[in-house]
XYZ file of C-alpha atoms in Angstrom:
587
model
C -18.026 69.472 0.662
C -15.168 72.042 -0.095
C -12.671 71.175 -3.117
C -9.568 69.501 -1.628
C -6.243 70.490 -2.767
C -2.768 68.927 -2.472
C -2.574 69.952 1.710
C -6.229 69.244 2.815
C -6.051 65.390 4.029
C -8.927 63.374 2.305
C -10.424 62.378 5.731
C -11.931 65.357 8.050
C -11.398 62.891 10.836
C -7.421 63.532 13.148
C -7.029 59.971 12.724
C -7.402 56.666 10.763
C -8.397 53.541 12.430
C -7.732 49.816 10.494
C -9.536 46.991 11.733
C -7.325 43.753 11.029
C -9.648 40.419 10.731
C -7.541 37.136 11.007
C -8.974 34.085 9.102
C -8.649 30.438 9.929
C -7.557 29.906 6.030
C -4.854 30.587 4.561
C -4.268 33.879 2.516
C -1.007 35.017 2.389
C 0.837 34.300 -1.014
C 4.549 34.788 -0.663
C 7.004 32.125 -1.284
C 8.269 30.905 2.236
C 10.702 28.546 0.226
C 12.865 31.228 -2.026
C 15.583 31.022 0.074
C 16.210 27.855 -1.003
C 15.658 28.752 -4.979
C 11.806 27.571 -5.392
C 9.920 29.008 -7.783
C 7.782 32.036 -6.562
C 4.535 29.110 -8.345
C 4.569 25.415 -8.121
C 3.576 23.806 -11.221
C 1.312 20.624 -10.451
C 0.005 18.885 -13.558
C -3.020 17.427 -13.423
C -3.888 14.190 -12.603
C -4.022 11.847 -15.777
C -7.170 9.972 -16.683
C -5.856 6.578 -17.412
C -5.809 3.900 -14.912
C -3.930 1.283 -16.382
C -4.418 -1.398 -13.113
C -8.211 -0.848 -13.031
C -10.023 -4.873 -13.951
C -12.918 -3.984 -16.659
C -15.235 -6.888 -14.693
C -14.444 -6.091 -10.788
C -17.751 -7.531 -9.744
C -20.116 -10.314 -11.262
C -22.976 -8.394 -13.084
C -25.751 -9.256 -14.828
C -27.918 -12.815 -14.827
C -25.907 -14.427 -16.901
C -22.642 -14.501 -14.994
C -24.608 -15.809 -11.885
C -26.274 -18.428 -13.371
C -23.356 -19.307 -15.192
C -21.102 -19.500 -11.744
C -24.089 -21.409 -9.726
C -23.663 -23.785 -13.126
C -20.154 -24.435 -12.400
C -19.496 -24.086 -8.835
C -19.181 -28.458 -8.971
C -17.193 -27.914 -12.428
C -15.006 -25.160 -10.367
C -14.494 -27.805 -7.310
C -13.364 -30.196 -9.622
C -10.833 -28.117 -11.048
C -9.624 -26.166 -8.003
C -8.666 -30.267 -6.784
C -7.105 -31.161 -10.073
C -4.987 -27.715 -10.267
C -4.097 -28.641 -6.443
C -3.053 -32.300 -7.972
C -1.123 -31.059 -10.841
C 0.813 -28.692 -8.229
C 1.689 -31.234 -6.304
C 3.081 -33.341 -9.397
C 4.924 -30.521 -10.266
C 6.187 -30.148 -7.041
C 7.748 -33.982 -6.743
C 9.188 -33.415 -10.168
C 10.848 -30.533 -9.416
C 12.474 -31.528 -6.330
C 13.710 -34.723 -7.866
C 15.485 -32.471 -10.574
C 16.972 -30.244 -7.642
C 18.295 -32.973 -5.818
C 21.918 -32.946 -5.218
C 22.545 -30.344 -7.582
C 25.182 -27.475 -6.132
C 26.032 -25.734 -9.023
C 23.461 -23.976 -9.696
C 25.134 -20.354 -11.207
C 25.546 -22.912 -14.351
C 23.506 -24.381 -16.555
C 21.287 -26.757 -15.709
C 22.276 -30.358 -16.487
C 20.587 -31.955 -19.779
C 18.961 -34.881 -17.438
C 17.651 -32.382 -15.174
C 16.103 -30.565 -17.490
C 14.294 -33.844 -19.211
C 12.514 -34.275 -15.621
C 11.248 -31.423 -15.489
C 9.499 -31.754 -18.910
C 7.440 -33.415 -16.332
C 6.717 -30.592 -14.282
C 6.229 -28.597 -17.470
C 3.667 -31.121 -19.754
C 2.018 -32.411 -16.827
C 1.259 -30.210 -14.415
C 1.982 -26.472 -15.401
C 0.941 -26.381 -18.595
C -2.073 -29.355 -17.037
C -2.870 -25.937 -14.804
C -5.410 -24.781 -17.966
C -6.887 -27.006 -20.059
C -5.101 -26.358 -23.391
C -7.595 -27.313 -26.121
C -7.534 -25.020 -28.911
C -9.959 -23.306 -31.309
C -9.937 -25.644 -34.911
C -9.095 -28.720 -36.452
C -5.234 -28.267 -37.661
C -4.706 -26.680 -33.913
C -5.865 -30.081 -32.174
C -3.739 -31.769 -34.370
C -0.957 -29.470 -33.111
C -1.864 -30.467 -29.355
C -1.282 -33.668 -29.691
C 1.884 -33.815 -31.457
C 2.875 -31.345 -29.028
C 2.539 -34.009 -26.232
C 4.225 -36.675 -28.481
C 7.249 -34.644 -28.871
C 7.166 -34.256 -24.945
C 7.323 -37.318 -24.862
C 10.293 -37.808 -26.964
C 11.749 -35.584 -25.050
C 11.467 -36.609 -21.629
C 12.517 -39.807 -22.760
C 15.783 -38.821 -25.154
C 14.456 -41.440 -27.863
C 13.420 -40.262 -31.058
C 11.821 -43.086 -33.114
C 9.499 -43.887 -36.453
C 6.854 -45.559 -33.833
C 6.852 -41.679 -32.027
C 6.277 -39.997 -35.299
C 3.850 -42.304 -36.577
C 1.863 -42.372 -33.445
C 1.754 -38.546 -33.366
C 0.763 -38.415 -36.837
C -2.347 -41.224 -35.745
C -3.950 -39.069 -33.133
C -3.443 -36.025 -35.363
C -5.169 -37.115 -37.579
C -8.021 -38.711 -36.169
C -8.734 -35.949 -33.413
C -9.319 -34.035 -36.479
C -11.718 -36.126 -38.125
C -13.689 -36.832 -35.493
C -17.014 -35.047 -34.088
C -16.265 -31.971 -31.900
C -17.749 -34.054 -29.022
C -15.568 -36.669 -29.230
C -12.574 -35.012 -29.869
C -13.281 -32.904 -26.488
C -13.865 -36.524 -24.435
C -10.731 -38.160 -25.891
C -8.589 -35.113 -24.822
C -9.994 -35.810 -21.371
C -8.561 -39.095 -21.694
C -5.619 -38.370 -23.427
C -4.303 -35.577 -20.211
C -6.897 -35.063 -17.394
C -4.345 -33.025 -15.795
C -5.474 -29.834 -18.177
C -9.244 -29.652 -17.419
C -8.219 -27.611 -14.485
C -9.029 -24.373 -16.918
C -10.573 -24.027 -20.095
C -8.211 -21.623 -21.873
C -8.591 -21.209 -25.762
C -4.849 -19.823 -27.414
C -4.006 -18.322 -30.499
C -0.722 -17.838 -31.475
C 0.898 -15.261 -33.851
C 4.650 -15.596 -34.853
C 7.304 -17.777 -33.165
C 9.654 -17.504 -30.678
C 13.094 -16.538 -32.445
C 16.138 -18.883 -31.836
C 17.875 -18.210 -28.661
C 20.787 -17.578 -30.323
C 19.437 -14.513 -31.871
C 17.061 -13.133 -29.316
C 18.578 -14.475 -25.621
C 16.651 -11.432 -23.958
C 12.467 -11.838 -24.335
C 10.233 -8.665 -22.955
C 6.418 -9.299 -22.189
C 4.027 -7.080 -21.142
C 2.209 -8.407 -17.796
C -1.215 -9.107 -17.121
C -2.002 -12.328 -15.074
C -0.732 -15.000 -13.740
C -1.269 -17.255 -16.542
C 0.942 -15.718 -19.118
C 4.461 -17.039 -16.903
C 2.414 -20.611 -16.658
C 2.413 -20.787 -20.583
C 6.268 -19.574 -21.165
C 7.285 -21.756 -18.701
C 5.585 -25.081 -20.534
C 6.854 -23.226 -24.599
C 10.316 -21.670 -23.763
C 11.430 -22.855 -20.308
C 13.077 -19.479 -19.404
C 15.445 -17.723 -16.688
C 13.131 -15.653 -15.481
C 13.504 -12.276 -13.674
C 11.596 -12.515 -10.701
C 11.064 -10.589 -6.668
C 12.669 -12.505 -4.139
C 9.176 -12.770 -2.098
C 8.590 -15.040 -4.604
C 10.923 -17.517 -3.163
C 9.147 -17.894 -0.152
C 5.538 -18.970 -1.908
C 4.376 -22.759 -1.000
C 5.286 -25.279 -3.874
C 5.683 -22.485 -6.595
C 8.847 -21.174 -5.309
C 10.144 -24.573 -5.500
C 9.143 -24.519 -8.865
C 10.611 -21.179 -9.981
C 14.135 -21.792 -8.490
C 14.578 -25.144 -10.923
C 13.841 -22.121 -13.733
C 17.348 -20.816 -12.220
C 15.689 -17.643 -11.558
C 17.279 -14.231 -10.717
C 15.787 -12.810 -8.004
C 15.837 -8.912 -7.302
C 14.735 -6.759 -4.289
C 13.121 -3.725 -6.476
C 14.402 -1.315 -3.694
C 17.600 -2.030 -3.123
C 20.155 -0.727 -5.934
C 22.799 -3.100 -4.552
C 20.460 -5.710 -5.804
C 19.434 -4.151 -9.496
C 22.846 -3.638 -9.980
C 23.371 -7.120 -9.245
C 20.365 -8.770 -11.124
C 21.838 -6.904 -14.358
C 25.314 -8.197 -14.164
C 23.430 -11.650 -14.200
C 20.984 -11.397 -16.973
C 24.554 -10.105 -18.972
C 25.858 -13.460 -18.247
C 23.321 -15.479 -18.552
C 22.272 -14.112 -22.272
C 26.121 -13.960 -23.281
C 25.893 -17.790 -22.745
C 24.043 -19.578 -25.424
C 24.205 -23.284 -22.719
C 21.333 -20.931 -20.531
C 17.893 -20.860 -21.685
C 16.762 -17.723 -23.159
C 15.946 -14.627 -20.205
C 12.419 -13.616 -19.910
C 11.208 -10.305 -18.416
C 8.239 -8.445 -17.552
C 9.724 -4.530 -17.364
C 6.596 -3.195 -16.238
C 7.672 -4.969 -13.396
C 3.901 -5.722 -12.107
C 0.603 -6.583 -13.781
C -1.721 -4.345 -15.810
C -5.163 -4.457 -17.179
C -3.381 -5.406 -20.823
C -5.179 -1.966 -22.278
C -2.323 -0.483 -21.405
C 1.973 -0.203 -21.095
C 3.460 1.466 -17.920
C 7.002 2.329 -17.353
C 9.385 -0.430 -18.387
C 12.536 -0.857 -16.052
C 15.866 -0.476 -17.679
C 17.007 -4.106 -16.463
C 16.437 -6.199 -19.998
C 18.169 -3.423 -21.788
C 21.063 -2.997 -20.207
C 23.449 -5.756 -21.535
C 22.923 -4.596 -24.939
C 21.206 -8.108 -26.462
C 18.773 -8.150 -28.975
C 15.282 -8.258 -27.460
C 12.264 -10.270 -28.905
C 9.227 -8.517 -27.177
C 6.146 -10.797 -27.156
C 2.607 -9.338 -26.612
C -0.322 -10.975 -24.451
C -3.703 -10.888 -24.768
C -7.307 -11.919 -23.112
C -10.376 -10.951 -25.290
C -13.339 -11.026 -23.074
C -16.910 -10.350 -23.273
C -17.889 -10.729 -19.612
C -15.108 -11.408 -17.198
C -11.395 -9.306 -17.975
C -8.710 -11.849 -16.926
C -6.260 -9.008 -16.164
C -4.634 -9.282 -12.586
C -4.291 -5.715 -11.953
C -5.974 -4.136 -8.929
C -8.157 -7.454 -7.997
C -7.266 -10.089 -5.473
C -5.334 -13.050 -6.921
C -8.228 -15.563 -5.030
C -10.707 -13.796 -6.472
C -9.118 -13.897 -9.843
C -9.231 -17.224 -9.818
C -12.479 -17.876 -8.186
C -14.196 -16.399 -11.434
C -11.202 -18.055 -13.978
C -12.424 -21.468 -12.427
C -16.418 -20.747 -12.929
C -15.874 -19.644 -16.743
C -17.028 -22.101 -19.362
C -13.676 -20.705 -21.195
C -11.209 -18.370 -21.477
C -9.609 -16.885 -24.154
C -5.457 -15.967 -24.640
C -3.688 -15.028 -27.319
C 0.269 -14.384 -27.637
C 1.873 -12.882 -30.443
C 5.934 -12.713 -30.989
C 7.269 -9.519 -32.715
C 10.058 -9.130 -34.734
C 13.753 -8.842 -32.964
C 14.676 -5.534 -31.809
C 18.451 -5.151 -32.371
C 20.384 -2.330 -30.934
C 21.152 -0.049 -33.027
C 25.005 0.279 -32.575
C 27.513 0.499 -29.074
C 26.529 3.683 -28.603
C 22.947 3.287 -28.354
C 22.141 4.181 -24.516
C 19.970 1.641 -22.887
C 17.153 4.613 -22.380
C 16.790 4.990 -26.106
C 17.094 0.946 -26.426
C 13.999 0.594 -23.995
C 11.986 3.463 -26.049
C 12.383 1.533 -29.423
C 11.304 -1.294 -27.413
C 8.236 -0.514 -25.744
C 7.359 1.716 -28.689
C 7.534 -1.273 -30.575
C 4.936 -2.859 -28.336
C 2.642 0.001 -27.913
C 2.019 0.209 -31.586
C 0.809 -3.480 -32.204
C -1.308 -3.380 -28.976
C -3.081 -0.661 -30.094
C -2.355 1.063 -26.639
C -0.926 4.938 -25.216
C 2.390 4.230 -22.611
C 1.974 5.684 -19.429
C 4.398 6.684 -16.743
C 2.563 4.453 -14.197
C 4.625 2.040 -12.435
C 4.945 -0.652 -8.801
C 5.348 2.199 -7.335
C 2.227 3.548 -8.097
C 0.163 -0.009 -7.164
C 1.661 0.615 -3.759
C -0.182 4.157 -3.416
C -3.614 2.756 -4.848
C -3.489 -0.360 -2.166
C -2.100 1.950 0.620
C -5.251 4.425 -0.281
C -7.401 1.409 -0.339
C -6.776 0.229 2.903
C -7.501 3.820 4.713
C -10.861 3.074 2.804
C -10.520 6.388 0.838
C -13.346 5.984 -1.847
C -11.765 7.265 -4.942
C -7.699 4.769 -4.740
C -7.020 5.400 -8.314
C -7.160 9.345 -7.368
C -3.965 8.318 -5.826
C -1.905 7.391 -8.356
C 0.537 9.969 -9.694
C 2.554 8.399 -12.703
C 5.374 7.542 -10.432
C 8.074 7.287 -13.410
C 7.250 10.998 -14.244
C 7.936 11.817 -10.103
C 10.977 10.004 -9.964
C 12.748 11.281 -12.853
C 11.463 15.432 -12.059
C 12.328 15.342 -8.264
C 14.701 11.918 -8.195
C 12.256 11.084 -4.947
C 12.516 7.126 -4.338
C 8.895 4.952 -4.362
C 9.215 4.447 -0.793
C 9.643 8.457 0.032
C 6.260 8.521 -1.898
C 4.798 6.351 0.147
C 6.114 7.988 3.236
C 4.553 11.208 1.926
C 0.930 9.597 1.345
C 0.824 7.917 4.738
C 1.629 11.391 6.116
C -1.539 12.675 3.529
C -3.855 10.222 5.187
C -3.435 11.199 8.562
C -4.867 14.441 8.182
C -8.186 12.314 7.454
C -8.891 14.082 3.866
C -12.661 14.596 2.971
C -14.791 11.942 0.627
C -13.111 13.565 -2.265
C -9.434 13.602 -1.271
C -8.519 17.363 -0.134
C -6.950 18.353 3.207
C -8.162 21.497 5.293
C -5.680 23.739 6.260
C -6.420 22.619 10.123
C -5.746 19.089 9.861
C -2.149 20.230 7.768
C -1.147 22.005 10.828
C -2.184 18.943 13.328
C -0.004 16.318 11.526
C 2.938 18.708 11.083
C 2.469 19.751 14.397
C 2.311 23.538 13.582
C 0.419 26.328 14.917
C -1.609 28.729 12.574
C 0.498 31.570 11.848
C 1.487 33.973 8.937
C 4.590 31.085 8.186
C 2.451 28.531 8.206
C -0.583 29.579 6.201
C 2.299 30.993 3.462
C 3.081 27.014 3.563
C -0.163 25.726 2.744
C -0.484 28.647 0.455
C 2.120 27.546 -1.743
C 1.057 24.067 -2.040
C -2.730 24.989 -2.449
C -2.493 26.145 -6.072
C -5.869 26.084 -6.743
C -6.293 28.067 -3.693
C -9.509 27.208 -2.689
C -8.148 26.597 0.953
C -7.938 22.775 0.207
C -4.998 20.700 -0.629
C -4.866 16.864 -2.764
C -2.073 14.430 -2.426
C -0.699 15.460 -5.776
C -0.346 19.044 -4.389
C 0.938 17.846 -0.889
C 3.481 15.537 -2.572
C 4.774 17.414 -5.667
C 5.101 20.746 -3.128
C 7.007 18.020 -0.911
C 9.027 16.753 -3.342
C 9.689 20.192 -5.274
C 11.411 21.297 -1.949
C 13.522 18.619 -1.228
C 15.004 18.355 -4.443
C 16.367 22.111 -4.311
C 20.207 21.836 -4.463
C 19.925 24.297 -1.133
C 18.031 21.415 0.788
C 20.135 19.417 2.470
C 23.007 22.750 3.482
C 19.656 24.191 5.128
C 18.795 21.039 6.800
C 22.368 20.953 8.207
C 22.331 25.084 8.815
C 19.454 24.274 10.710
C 21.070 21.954 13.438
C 24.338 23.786 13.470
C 21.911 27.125 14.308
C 19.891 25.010 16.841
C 23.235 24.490 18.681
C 24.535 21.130 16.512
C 27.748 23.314 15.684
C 29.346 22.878 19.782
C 27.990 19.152 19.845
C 26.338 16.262 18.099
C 23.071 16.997 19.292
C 20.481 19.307 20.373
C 17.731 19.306 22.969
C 14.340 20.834 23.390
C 15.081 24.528 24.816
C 17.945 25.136 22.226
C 15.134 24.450 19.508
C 12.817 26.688 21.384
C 15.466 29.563 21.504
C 15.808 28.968 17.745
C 12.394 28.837 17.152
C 10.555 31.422 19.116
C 12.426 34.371 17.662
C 10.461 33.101 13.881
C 7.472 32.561 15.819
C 7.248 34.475 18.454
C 3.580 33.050 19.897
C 4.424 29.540 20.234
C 4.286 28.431 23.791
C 6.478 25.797 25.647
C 3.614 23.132 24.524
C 3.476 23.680 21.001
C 7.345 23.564 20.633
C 7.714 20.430 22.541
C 5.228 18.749 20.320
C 7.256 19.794 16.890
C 10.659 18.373 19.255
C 8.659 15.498 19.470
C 8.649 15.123 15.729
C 12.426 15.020 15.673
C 12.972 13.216 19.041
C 12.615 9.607 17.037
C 13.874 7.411 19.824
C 12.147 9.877 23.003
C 15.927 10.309 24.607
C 15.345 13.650 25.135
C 18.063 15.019 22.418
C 18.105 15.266 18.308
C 21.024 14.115 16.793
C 22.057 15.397 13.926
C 21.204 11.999 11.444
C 17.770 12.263 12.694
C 17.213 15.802 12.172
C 17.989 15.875 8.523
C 15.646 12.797 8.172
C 12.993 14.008 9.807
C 13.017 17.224 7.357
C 13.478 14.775 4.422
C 10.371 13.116 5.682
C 8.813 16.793 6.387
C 10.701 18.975 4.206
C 8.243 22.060 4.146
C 9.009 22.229 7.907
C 12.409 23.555 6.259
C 11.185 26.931 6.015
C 10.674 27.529 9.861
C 14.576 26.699 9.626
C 15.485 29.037 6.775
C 16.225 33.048 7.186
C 12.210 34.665 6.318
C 11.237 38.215 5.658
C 10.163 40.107 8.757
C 7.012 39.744 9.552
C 4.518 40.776 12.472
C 1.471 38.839 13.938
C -1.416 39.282 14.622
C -4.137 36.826 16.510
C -7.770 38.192 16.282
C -9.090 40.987 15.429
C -6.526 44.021 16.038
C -7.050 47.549 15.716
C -4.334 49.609 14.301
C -4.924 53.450 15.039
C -2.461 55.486 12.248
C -2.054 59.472 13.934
């Protein structure tokens, strides 16, 4: 072959001919979002490696823990009647102490709250049975139900002291047998569960803690402060509704709070603020992780007990275990129970920290709640996580489309909230969106099913879409991809001018709405190869209420629901098509 200089062409041939392959994946790279100020990369951390819900004992193992629950099946019977019993005691109480009271943003009255010492001695606290681990601690039990006594009935005498100082001491001098049959006898009401306490510290006086914090992790833990402290508790409004217990929770002048609704926050604040300013109200008890964990762990706490700027006494639960984990966390209350009543014991400990005071008037709740739960972390021995409801709602929504990995789910909600200032619910609106493009065994998305839920065709636009959320690209997506891409987009301070761009260029600018060939004439010149059928399934998208026409409201809600769909709405480089194979001839 001759040397070729700077005029001889490389080829011999008079032209070149480039054969273009399309692919189903996606391949192109660019950023189909710049317009609105994304970054060229989306940065997705990955997912974390602590599930703080997950029960250590989520299914009875081992030989032991059958025979033991075929051993006290009858024992479990027994109790489930006498916990049914001691409900319904509770119950009668209670609404005796409601009767005919009106008032009830004040304090409750003095007599009212001597009746229900019943509710509270005999049937809440008689929920567990309440016999604890040595001598000097039985001797504590029953002075404890002396004093009750006392209490309910406003007389405070020699013969109540003496008679408390009797069975003191001779439950602790007698055998362990007997001392376990007489406190059958003495309250029958508490063999409903075995439960074993140790306490550490004390409660501080209301009048210098009014606010108490507690982490969360079963049901058992608001049973035993309502029998020691009586509190206003913090508390969802569905609990109102619940059979016999709501009953019970309103005489605990509880403030209820819808979680979603700021309105209500804002509202539930202002009231824990009054309620702690007054020293006639019982002390205010929370739970700011605002659900229940596996006690291993903190989550997120809420802001709502730190607020109002009152010192805070946070108290610490615990359930040592050896074969069944009490925690409530990602296990059905029934079943919960189920095992609680076919234990031969349980074990709970509480422990009261020191007061956390704020630090001056200029200490910003934020920094209040980080001393706090800092505080809490170090004696449990446990890391802080940005988990929170939020996240429980993706684990049981991934659970019920049977996907087999839930926790995979999870995405430190706290952490979302505060990058993209998404709400829980949007979230959730973006997984159930995920899960309809069926994702495989081990949660990814092909780029096929993307396009079938967002009712797109494959083109250069779209596969740049998928492209940008598939950071990995490996021509797969996960829910942590899909949502932070999701989320990363709609928080762009050029979102919501496009979204409204968008319907003014559609033809929203002459009139307050826009129908299906105006959004094909918009369309079609971005994507030229969509047909008349693939259009009218994306109008259908928008077309909420099937009338035919997109109003404005919708539109931008729909895109805030879909907000990658943004960039077929937003000005794109020029770009050509090609379907198939094509063959390019350069002369």
């Amino acid at each position: 072959m001759a040397d070729a200089d700077l005029t001889s062409p490389l080829l011999p041939s008079d032209h070149i001919v480039l054969t273009v392959h399309s692919s189903a994946a996606p391949s192109a790279a660019d950023n189909p979002f710049r317009a609105l100020g994304c970054d060229d990369e989306l940065a997705v951390p990955p997912p974390g490696t602590i599930d703080p819900f997950r029960n250590g004992t989520p299914a009875i193992e081992g030989l032991y823990e059958w025979v033991k629950m075929l051993l006290c099946l009858p024992v479990a019977a027994l109790r489930l009647v006498i916990f049914g019993l001691c409900l319904a005691v509770g119950y009668v109480a209670t609404k005796v102490a409601l009767e005919g009271w009106k008032a009830k943003e004040n304090p409750m009255p003095k007599w009212r709250c001597r009746v229900m010492w019943i509710t509270r001695i005999g049937v809440l606290e008689g929920s567990w049975f309440l016999l604890e681990g040595s001598r000097c601690k039985v001797k504590q039990w029953f002075r404890v139900h002396v004093v009750s006594v006392k209490i309910i009935t406003g007389v405070d005498t020699f013969v109540s002291e003496l008679l408390g100082f009797i069975l003191g001491w001779a439950v602790g001098n007698m055998p362990e047998k007997c001392r376990i049959e007489l406190a059958f006898c003495a309250n029958s009401f508490e063999f409903a569960i075995y439960q074993w306490i140790k306490r550490k510290g004390k409660p501080a006086p209301r009048e210098i803690a009014p606010i108490i914090v507690s982490n969360h992790v079963s049901y058992i833990e608001p049973i035993f402060y309502f029998y020691e402290l009586f509190p206003t508790i913090v508390a969802s409004e569905s609990h109102d509704s619940i059979p016999f217990v709501g009953t019970i929770i309103r005489a605990m002048q509880v403030i209820y709070v819808n979680r979603f609704v700021p309105s209500s926050r804002k509202q539930a604040i202002r009231e824990i603020k009054r309620r702690a300013s007054c020293d006639k109200f019982p002390r205010v008890l929370l739970f700011p992780e605002g659900t229940t964990t596996n006690g291993r762990n903190l989550i997120s706490f809420q802001l709502g007990a730190f607020i109002p700027g009152y010192p805070i006494q946070p108290v610490i639960v615990r359930y040592p275990h050896v074969h069944f984990d009490q925690s409530w966390g990602n296990v059905s209350l029934g079943k919960l129970m189920f095992r609680m009543f076919t234990q031969f014991h349980n074990f709970f400990e509480i422990e009261y920290l020191p007061v956390v005071y704020p630090l001056d008037d200029k200490e910003t709740a934020v920094h209040f709640r980080e001393r706090t739960s800092r505080a809490l972390a170090t004696a449990m021995n446990a890391v802080q996580t940005g988990h929170s409801y939020g996240d429980i709602m993706l684990h049981m929504k991934a659970q019920e489309a049977k996907q087999e990995n839930p926790s995979s789910y999870m995405v430190e909600m706290t952490k979302l909230e505060a990058l993209f200032h998404v709400s829980s619910m949007e979230v959730v609106g973006f997984l159930d969106k995920f899960l309809a493009m069926n994702p495989d065994p081990s949660g990814r998305v092909q780029y096929h099913d993307f396009l079938r839920v967002l009712r797109l065709k494959a083109c250069p636009l779209s596969a740049k879409i998928f492209s940008f959320i598939d950071v990995e690209k490996c021509g797969t997506i996960t829910f942590r991809q899909f949502l932070y891409g999701s989320a990363h987009v709609m928080s762009q301070p050029g979102f919501h001018q496009a979204c409204e761009e968008a319907f003014s260029g559609c033809g929203g600018a002459v009139k307050p709405y826009i129908v299906e060939q105006e959004l094909r004439d918009f369309i079609q010149p971005v994507i030229f190869s969509w047909n008349e059928v693939e259009v009218h399934e994306l109008f259908m998208l928008f077309d909420n209420d099937n009338d035919g026409r997109i109003d404005k409201n919708d539109f931008v809600s729909i895109l805030r629901k879909n907000p990658l769909l943004v960039a077929f709405f937003t000005p794109q480089p020029k770009q050509k098509e090609f379907e198939g194979n094509r063959v390019i001839e350069i002369v």
